[in-house]
Short mmCIF file of C-alpha atoms in Angstrom, two decimals:
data_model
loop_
_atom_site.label_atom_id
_atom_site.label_comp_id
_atom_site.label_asym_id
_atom_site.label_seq_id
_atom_site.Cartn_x
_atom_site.Cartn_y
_atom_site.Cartn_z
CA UNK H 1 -50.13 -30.97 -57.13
CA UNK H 2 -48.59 -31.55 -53.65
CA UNK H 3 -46.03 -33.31 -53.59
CA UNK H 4 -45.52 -36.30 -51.27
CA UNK H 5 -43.19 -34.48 -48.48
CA UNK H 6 -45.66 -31.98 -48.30
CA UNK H 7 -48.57 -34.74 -47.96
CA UNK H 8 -50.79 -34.53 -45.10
CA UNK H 9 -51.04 -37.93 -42.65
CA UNK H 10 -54.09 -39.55 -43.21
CA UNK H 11 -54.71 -40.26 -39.74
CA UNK H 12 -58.82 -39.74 -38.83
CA UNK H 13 -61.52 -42.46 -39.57
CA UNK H 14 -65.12 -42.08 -39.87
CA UNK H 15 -65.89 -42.04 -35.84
CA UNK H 16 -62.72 -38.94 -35.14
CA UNK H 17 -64.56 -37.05 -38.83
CA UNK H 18 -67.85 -36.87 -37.07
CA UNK H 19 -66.77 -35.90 -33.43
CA UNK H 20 -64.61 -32.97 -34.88
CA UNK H 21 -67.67 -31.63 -37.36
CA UNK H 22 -69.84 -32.98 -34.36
CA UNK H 23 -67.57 -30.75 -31.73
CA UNK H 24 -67.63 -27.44 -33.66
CA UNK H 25 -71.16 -27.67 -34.22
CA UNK H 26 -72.73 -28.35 -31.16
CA UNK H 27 -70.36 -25.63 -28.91
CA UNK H 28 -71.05 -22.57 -30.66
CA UNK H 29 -74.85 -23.21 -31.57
CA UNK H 30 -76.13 -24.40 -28.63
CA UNK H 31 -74.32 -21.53 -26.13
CA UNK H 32 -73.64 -18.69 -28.83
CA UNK H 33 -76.73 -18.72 -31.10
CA UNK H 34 -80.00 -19.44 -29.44
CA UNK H 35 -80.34 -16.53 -27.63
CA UNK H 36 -80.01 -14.09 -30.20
CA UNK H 37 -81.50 -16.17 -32.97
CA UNK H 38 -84.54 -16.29 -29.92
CA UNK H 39 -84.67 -12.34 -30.20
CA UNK H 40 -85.17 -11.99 -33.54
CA UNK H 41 -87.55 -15.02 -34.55
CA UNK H 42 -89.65 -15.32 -31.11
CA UNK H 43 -91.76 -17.97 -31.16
CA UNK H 44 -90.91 -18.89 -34.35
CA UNK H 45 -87.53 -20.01 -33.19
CA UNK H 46 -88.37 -23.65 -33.97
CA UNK H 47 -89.29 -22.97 -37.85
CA UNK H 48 -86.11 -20.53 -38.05
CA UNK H 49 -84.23 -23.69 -36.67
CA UNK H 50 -86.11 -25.79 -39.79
CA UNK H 51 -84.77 -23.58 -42.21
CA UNK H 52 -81.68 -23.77 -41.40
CA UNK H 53 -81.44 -27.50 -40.98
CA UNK H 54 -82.67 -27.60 -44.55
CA UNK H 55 -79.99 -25.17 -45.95
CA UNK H 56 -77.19 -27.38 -44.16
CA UNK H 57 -78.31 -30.00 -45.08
CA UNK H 58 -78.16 -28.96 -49.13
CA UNK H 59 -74.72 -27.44 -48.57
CA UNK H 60 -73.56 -30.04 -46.71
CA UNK H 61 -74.79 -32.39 -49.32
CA UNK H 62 -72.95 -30.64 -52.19
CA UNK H 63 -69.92 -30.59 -49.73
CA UNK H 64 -69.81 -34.05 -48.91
CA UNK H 65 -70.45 -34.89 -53.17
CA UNK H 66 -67.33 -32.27 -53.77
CA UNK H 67 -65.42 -33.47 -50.90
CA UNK H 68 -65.53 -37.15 -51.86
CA UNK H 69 -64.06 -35.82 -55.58
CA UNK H 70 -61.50 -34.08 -53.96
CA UNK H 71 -60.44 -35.40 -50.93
CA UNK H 72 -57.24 -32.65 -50.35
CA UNK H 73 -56.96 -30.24 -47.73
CA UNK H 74 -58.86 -26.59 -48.74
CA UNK H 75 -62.54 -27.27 -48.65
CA UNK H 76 -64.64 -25.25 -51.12
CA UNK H 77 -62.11 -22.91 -52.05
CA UNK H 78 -60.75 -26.35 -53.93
CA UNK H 79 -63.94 -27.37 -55.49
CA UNK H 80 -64.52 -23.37 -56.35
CA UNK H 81 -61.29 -23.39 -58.47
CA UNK H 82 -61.22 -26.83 -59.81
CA UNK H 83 -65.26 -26.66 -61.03
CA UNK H 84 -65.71 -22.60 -61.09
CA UNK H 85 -62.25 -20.94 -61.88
CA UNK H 86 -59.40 -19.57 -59.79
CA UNK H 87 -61.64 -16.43 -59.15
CA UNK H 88 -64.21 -18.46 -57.04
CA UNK H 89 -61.92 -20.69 -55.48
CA UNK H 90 -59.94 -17.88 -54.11
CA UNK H 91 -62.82 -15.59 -52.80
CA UNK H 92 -64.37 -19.02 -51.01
CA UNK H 93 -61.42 -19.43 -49.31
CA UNK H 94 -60.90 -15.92 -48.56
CA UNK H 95 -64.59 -16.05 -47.28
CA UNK H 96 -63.85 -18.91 -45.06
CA UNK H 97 -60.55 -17.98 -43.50
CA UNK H 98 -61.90 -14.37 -42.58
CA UNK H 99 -65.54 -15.25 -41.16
CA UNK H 100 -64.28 -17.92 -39.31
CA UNK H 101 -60.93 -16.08 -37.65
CA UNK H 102 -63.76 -13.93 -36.37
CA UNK H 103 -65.79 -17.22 -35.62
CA UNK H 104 -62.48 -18.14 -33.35
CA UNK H 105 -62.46 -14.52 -31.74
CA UNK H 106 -65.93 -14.99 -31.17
CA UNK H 107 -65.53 -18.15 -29.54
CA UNK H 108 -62.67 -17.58 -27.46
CA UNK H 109 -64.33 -14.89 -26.02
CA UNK H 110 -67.23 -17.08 -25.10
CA UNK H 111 -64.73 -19.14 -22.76
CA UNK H 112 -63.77 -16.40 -21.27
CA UNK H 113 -67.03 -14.69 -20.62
CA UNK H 114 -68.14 -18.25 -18.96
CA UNK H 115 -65.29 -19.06 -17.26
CA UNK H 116 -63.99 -15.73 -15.61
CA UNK H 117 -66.06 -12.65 -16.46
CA UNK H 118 -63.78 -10.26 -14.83
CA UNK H 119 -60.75 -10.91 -17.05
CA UNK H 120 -62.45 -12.55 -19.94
CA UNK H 121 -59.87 -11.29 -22.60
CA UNK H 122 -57.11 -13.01 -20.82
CA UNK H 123 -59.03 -15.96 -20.45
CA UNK H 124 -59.55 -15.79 -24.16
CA UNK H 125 -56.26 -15.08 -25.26
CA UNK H 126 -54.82 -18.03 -22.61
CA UNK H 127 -57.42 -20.42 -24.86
CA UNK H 128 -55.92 -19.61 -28.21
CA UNK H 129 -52.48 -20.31 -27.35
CA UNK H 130 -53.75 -23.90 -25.49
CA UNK H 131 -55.44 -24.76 -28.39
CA UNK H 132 -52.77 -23.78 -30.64
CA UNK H 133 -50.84 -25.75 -29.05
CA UNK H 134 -52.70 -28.64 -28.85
CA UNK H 135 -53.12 -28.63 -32.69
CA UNK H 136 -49.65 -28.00 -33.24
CA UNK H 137 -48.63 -31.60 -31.90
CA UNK H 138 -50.46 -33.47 -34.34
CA UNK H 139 -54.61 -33.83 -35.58
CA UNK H 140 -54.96 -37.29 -33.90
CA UNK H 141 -54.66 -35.75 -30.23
CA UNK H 142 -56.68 -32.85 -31.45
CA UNK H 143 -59.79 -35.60 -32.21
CA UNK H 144 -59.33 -37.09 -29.04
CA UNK H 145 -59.60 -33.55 -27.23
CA UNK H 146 -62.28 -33.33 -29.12
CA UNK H 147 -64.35 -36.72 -28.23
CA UNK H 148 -63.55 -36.22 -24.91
CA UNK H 149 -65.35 -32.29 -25.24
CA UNK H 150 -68.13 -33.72 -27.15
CA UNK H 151 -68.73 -36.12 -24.68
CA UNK H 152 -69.09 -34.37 -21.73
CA UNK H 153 -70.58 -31.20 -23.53
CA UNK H 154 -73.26 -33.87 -24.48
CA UNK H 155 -74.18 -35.05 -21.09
CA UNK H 156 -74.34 -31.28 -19.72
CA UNK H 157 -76.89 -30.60 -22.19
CA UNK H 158 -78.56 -34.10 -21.82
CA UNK H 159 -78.99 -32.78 -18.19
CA UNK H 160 -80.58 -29.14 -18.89
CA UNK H 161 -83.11 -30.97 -21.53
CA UNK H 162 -84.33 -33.40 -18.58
CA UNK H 163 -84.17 -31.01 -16.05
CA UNK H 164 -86.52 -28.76 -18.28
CA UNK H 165 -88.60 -30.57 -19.99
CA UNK H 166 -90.01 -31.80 -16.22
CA UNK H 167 -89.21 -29.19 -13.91
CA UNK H 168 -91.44 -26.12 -13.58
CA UNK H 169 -92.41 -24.16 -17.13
CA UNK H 170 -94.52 -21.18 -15.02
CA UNK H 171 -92.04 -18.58 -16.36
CA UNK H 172 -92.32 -18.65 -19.56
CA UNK H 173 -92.93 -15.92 -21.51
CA UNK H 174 -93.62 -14.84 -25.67
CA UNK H 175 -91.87 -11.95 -27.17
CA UNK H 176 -94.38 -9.45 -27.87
CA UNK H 177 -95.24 -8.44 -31.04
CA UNK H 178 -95.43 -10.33 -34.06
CA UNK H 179 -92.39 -12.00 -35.72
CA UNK H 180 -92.46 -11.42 -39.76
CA UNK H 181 -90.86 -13.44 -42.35
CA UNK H 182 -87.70 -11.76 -42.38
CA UNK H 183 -87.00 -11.94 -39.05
CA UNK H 184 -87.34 -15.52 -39.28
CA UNK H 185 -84.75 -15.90 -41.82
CA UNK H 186 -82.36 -13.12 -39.78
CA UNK H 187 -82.81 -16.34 -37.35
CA UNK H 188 -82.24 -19.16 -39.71
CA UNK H 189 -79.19 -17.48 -40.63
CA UNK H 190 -77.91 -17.01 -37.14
CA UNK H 191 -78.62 -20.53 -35.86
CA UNK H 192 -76.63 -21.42 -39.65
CA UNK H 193 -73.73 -20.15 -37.83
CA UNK H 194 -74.15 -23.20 -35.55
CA UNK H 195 -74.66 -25.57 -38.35
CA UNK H 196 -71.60 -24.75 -40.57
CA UNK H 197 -69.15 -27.14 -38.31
CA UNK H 198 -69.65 -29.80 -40.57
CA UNK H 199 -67.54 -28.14 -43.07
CA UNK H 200 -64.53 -28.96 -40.82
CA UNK H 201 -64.66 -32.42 -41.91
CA UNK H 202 -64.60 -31.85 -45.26
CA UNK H 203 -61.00 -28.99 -45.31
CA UNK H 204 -59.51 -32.08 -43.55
CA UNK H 205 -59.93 -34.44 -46.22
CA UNK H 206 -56.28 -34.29 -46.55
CA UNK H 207 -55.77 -36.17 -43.57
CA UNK H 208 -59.14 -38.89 -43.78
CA UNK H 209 -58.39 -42.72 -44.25
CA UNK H 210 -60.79 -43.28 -47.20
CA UNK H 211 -61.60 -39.97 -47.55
CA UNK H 212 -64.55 -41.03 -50.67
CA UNK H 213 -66.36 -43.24 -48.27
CA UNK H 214 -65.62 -41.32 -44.82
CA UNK H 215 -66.28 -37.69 -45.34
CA UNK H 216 -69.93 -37.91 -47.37
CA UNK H 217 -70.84 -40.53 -43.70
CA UNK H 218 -69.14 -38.04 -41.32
CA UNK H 219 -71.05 -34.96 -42.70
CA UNK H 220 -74.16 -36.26 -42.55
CA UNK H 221 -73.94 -38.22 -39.85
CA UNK H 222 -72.44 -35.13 -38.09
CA UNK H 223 -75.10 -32.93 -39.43
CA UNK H 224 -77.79 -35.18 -37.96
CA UNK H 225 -76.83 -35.83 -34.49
CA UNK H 226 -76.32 -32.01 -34.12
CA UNK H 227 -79.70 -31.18 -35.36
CA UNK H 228 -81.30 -33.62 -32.74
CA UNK H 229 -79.57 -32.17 -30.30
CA UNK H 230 -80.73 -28.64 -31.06
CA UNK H 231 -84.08 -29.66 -31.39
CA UNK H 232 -84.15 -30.72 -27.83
CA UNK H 233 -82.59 -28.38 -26.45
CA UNK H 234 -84.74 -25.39 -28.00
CA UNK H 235 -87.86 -27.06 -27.06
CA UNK H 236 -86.72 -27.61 -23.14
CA UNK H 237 -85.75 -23.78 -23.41
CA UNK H 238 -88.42 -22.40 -24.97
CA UNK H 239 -91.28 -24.15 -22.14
CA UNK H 240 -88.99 -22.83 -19.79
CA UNK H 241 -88.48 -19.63 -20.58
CA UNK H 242 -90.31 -18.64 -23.36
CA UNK H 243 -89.17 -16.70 -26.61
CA UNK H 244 -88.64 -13.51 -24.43
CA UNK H 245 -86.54 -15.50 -21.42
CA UNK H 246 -84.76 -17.07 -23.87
CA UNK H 247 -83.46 -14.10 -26.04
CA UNK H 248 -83.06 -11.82 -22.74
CA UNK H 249 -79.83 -13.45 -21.22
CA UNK H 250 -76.24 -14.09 -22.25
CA UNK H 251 -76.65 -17.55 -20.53
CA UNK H 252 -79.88 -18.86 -20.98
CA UNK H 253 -78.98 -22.94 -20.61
CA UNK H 254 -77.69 -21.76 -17.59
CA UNK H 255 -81.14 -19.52 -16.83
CA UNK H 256 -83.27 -22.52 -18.02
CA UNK H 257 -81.99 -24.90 -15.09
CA UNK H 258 -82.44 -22.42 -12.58
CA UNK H 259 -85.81 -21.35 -13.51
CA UNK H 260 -86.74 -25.18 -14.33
CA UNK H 261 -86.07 -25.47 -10.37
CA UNK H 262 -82.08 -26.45 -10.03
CA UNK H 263 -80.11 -23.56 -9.55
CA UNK H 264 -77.50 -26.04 -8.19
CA UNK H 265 -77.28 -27.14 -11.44
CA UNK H 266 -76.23 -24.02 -13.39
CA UNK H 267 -72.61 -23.77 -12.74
CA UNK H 268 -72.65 -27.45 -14.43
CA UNK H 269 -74.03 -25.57 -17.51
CA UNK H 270 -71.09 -23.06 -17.31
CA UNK H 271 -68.39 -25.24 -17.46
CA UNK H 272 -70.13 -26.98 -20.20
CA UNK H 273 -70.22 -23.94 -21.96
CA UNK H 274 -66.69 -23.14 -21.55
CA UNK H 275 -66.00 -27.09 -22.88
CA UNK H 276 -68.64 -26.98 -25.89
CA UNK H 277 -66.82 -23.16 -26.58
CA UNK H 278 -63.43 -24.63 -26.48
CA UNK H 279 -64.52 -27.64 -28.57
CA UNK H 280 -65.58 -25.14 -30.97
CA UNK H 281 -62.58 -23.25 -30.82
CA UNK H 282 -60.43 -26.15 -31.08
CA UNK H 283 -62.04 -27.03 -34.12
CA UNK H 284 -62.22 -23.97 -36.27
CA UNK H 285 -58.80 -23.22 -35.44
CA UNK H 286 -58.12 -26.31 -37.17
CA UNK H 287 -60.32 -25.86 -40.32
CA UNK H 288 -58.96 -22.66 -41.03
CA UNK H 289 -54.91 -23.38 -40.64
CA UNK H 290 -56.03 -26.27 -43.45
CA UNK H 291 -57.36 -23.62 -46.16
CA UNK H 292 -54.44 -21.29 -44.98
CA UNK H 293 -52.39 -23.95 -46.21
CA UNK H 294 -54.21 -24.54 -49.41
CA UNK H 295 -54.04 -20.91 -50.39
CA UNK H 296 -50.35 -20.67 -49.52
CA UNK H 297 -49.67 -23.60 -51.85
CA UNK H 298 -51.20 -21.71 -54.65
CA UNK H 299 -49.54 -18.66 -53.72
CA UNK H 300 -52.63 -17.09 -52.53
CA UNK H 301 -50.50 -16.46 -49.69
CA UNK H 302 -47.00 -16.43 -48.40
CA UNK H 303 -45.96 -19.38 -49.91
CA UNK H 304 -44.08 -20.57 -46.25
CA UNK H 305 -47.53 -20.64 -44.50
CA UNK H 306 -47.74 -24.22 -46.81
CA UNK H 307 -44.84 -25.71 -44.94
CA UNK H 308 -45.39 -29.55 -43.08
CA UNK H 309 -44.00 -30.31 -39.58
CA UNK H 310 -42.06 -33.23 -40.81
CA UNK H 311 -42.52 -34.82 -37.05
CA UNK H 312 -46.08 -33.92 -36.08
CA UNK H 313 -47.49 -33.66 -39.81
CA UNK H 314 -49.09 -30.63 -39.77
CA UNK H 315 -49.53 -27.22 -41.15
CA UNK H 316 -47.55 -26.17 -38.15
CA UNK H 317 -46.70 -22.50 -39.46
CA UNK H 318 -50.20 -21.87 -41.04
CA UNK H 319 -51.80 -23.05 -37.00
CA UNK H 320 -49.38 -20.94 -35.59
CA UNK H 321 -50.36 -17.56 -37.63
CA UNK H 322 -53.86 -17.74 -37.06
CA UNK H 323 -53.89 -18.94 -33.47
CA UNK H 324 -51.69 -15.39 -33.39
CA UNK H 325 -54.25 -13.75 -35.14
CA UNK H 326 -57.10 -15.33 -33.08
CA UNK H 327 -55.42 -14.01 -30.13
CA UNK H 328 -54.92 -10.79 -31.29
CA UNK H 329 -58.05 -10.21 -32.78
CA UNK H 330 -59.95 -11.66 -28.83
CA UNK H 331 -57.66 -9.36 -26.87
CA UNK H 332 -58.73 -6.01 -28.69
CA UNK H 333 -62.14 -6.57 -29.66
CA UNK H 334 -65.97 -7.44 -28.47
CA UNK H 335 -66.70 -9.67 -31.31
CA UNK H 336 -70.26 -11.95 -30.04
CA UNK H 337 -71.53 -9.87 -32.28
CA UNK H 338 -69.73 -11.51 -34.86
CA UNK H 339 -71.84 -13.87 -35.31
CA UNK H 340 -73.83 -11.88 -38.24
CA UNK H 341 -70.78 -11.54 -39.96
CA UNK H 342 -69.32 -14.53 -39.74
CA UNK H 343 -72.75 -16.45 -41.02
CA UNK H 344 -72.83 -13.82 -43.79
CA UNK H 345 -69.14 -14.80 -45.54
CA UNK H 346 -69.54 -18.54 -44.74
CA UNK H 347 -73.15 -18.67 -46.37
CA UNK H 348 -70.91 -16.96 -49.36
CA UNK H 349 -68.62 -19.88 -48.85
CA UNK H 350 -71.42 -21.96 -49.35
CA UNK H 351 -72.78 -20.38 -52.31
CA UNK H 352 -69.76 -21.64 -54.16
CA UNK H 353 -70.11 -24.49 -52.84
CA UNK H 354 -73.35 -25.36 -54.35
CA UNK H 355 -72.86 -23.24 -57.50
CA UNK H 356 -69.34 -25.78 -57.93
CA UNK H 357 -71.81 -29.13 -57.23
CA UNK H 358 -74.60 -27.90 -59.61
CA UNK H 359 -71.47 -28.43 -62.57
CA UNK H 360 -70.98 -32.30 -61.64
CA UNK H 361 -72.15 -35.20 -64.20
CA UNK H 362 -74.43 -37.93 -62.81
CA UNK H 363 -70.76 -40.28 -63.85
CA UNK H 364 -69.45 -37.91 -61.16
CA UNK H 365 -72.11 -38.14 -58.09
CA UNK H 366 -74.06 -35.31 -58.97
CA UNK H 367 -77.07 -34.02 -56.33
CA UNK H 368 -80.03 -33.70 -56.95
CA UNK H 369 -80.90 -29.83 -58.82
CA UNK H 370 -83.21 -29.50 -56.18
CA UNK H 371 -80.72 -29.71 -53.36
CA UNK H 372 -78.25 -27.07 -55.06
CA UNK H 373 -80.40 -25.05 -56.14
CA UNK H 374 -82.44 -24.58 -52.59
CA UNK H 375 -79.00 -24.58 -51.15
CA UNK H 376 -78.01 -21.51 -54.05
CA UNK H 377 -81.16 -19.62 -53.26
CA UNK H 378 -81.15 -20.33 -49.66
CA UNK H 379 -77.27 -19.18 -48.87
CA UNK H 380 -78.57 -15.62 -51.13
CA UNK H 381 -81.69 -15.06 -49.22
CA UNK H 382 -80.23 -15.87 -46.13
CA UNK H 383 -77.25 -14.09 -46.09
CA UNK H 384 -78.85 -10.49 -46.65
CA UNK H 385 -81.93 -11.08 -44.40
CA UNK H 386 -78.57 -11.10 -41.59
CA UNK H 387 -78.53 -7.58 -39.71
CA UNK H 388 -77.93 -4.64 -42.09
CA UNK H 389 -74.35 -4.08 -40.00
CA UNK H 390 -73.18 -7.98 -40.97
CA UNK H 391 -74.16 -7.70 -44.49
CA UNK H 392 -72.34 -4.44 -45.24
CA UNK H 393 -69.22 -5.61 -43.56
CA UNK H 394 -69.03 -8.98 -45.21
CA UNK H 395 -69.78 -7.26 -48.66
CA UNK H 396 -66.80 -4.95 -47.73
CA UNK H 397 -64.40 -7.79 -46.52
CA UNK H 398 -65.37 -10.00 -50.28
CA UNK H 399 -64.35 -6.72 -51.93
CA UNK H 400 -61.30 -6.14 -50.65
CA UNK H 401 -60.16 -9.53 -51.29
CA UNK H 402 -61.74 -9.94 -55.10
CA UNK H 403 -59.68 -6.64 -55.10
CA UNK H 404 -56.33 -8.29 -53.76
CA UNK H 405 -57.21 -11.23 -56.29
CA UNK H 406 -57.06 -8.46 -59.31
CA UNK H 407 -54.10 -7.09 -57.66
CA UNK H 408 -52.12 -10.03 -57.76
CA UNK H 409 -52.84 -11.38 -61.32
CA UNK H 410 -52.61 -8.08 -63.03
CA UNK H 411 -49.01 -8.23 -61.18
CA UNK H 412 -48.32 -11.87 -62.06
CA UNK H 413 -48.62 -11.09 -65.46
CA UNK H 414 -46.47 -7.75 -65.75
CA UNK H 415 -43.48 -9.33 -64.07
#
């Protein structure tokens, strides 16, 4: 148990829950996933984007069930230990924190690669230590740089949808070819990288007001308005450009206003982009410091990384070791092709997830089986229809921490 100095603030209500699930979902989706998700299901993009609307919404059902029950900081790598056993809490976690410090990577890069191609890596590495920063003060202002992302990120792409859907569609082209079921699901699992900010809410619960009321509203809530807006926005792309305009370019909102017939218009997308990527960042930065901090206080990891600011009330040494990591990680490395990976060991988060929910009594809020098991099925076939490449290295990256797991038990009991 924590104890109350170390005690999170419970500062966020239900509107600040959704807008930071709302912020991390709708930056790295809309500019990071599309186009790639485009390439490998074609003109199937729409069902791929189905599929995984239906697998969020089952994990992010079982979250919300778990989340309510345990309303501390740590996310599934709580409800993992507390349903599961310390095993599955700890590889959850581990799961989490590694996918998603290459989520951040992947993400800061994006800001860079938007707003100043030349020297992206700088760009990238300037980002981190902003948003560090910004996190490091206190959660409160990090919602409100949030809403105020969201916001405008929301009436950039409000813009490209009505500047699509009626300006000129002549361009459009089909990948040729035909588009089998695996591909699809390669797709659904990409665009599930987009989805997965919802799970931000729920490793804050530490610092909700009401956390057994707020977070199950804030997920879903969350969950929905993103899905409307993707929706949208891949039908304006898609009678723009087509499945084979949309997958060719590394900025195809920005593509889809130009060819729609306002090329005026496109560096409007790109500083969206750079908002909705920093939104993102901003975010994840902050979900990840939270299960840092719940795996220190078990002594998963150094136990200092569990250490409160006692003025700003935050994890402020956890934030500051990943936002150094982050960097680090941005400055060395290409990583948009993360994105396989990183939807490959947060679909394993997820598995857990629904694996811990399937174990609650009806006297606890149970889901329905049909939701855990679609989401237990779903997160499995999923996650190895991902590129061969993402696969292997997540499988790697869950060994070598089951391995550290091992390690440290086998010496907690010899000393």
């Amino acid at each position: 148990m924590t104890s109350p100095g170390e005690a999170l603030r419970r500062r966020l209500g239900l509107t600040d829950s959704v807008v930071l699930g709302l912020g991390s979902m709708v930056g790295a989706g809309i500019f990071a996933a599309l186009a790639p998700a485009a390439a490998a299901a074609g003109s199937w993009l729409l069902l791929a984007l189905g599929i995984a609307a239906v697998l969020a919404y089952c994990n992010a059902t079982a979250s919300a069930r778990l989340a309510a029950l345990y309303p501390v900081s740590g996310g599934t790598y709580v409800y993992g230990r507390e349903r599961l056993g310390e095993f599955w809490g700890y590889l959850a976690g581990w799961g989490f924190v590694v996918g998603k410090t290459a989520s951040c990577a992947a993400m800061a890069l994006t800001v860079g690669s938007y707003a100043w191609p030349e020297h992206a890596r700088v760009v990238a590495v300037a980002a981190v230590v902003t948003i560090t920063a910004v996190n490091y003060t206190g959660v409160r202002k990090s919602a409100l740089a949030t809403r105020i992302i969201v916001a405008v990120v929301l009436g950039v792409l409000a813009l490209v949808i009505g500047t699509a859907l009626f300006g000129n569609h002549s361009a459009a082209t089909a990948l040729p070819g035909r588009v089998g079921p695996r591909a699809v699901l390669e797709a659904a699992g990409l665009l599930f990288f987009a989805f997965a900010g919802y799970a931000r809410i729920a490793t804050l619960g530490e610092e909700v007001r009401e956390p057994r009321r707020t977070i199950p509203r804030a997920i879903m809530i969350a969950l929905g308005l993103a899905l409307v807006v993707y929706a949208l926005v891949a039908v304006a792309a898609l009678r723009t450009l087509g499945s084979a305009g949309l997958a060719a370019g590394a900025d195809p909102l920005a593509r889809v206003v130009s060819v729609a017939g306002a090329p005026e218009l496109a560096p409007v997308v790109r500083v969206g982009a750079v908002l909705a990527a920093t939104g993102s960042l901003l975010a994840l930065i902050l979900g990840v410091s939270r299960i840092v901090l719940a795996m220190a206080r078990d002594r998963w990891l150094p136990a200092g990384l569990a250490a409160v600011h006692p003025r700003f009330g935050v994890p402020h040494r956890a934030e500051l070791v990943v936002g150094v990591i982050v960097a680090v990680v941005a400055a060395s490395f290409d990583l948009r092709a993360a994105i396989g990976f990183s939807s490959f060991t947060v679909l394993a988060y997820y598995l857990v997830a629904n694996v811990s929910a399937a174990t609650l009594r009806v006297a606890e809020n149970r889901p329905a089986r049909w939701i855990t098991s679609v989401g237990t099925i779903g997160c499995v076939v999923v996650g190895f229809c991902l590129p061969l490449g993402s696969v292997l290295a997540g499988l790697a990256v869950l060994a070598v921490g089951a391995g550290w797991f091992f390690l440290r038990k086998h010496a907690g009991t010899t000393e």
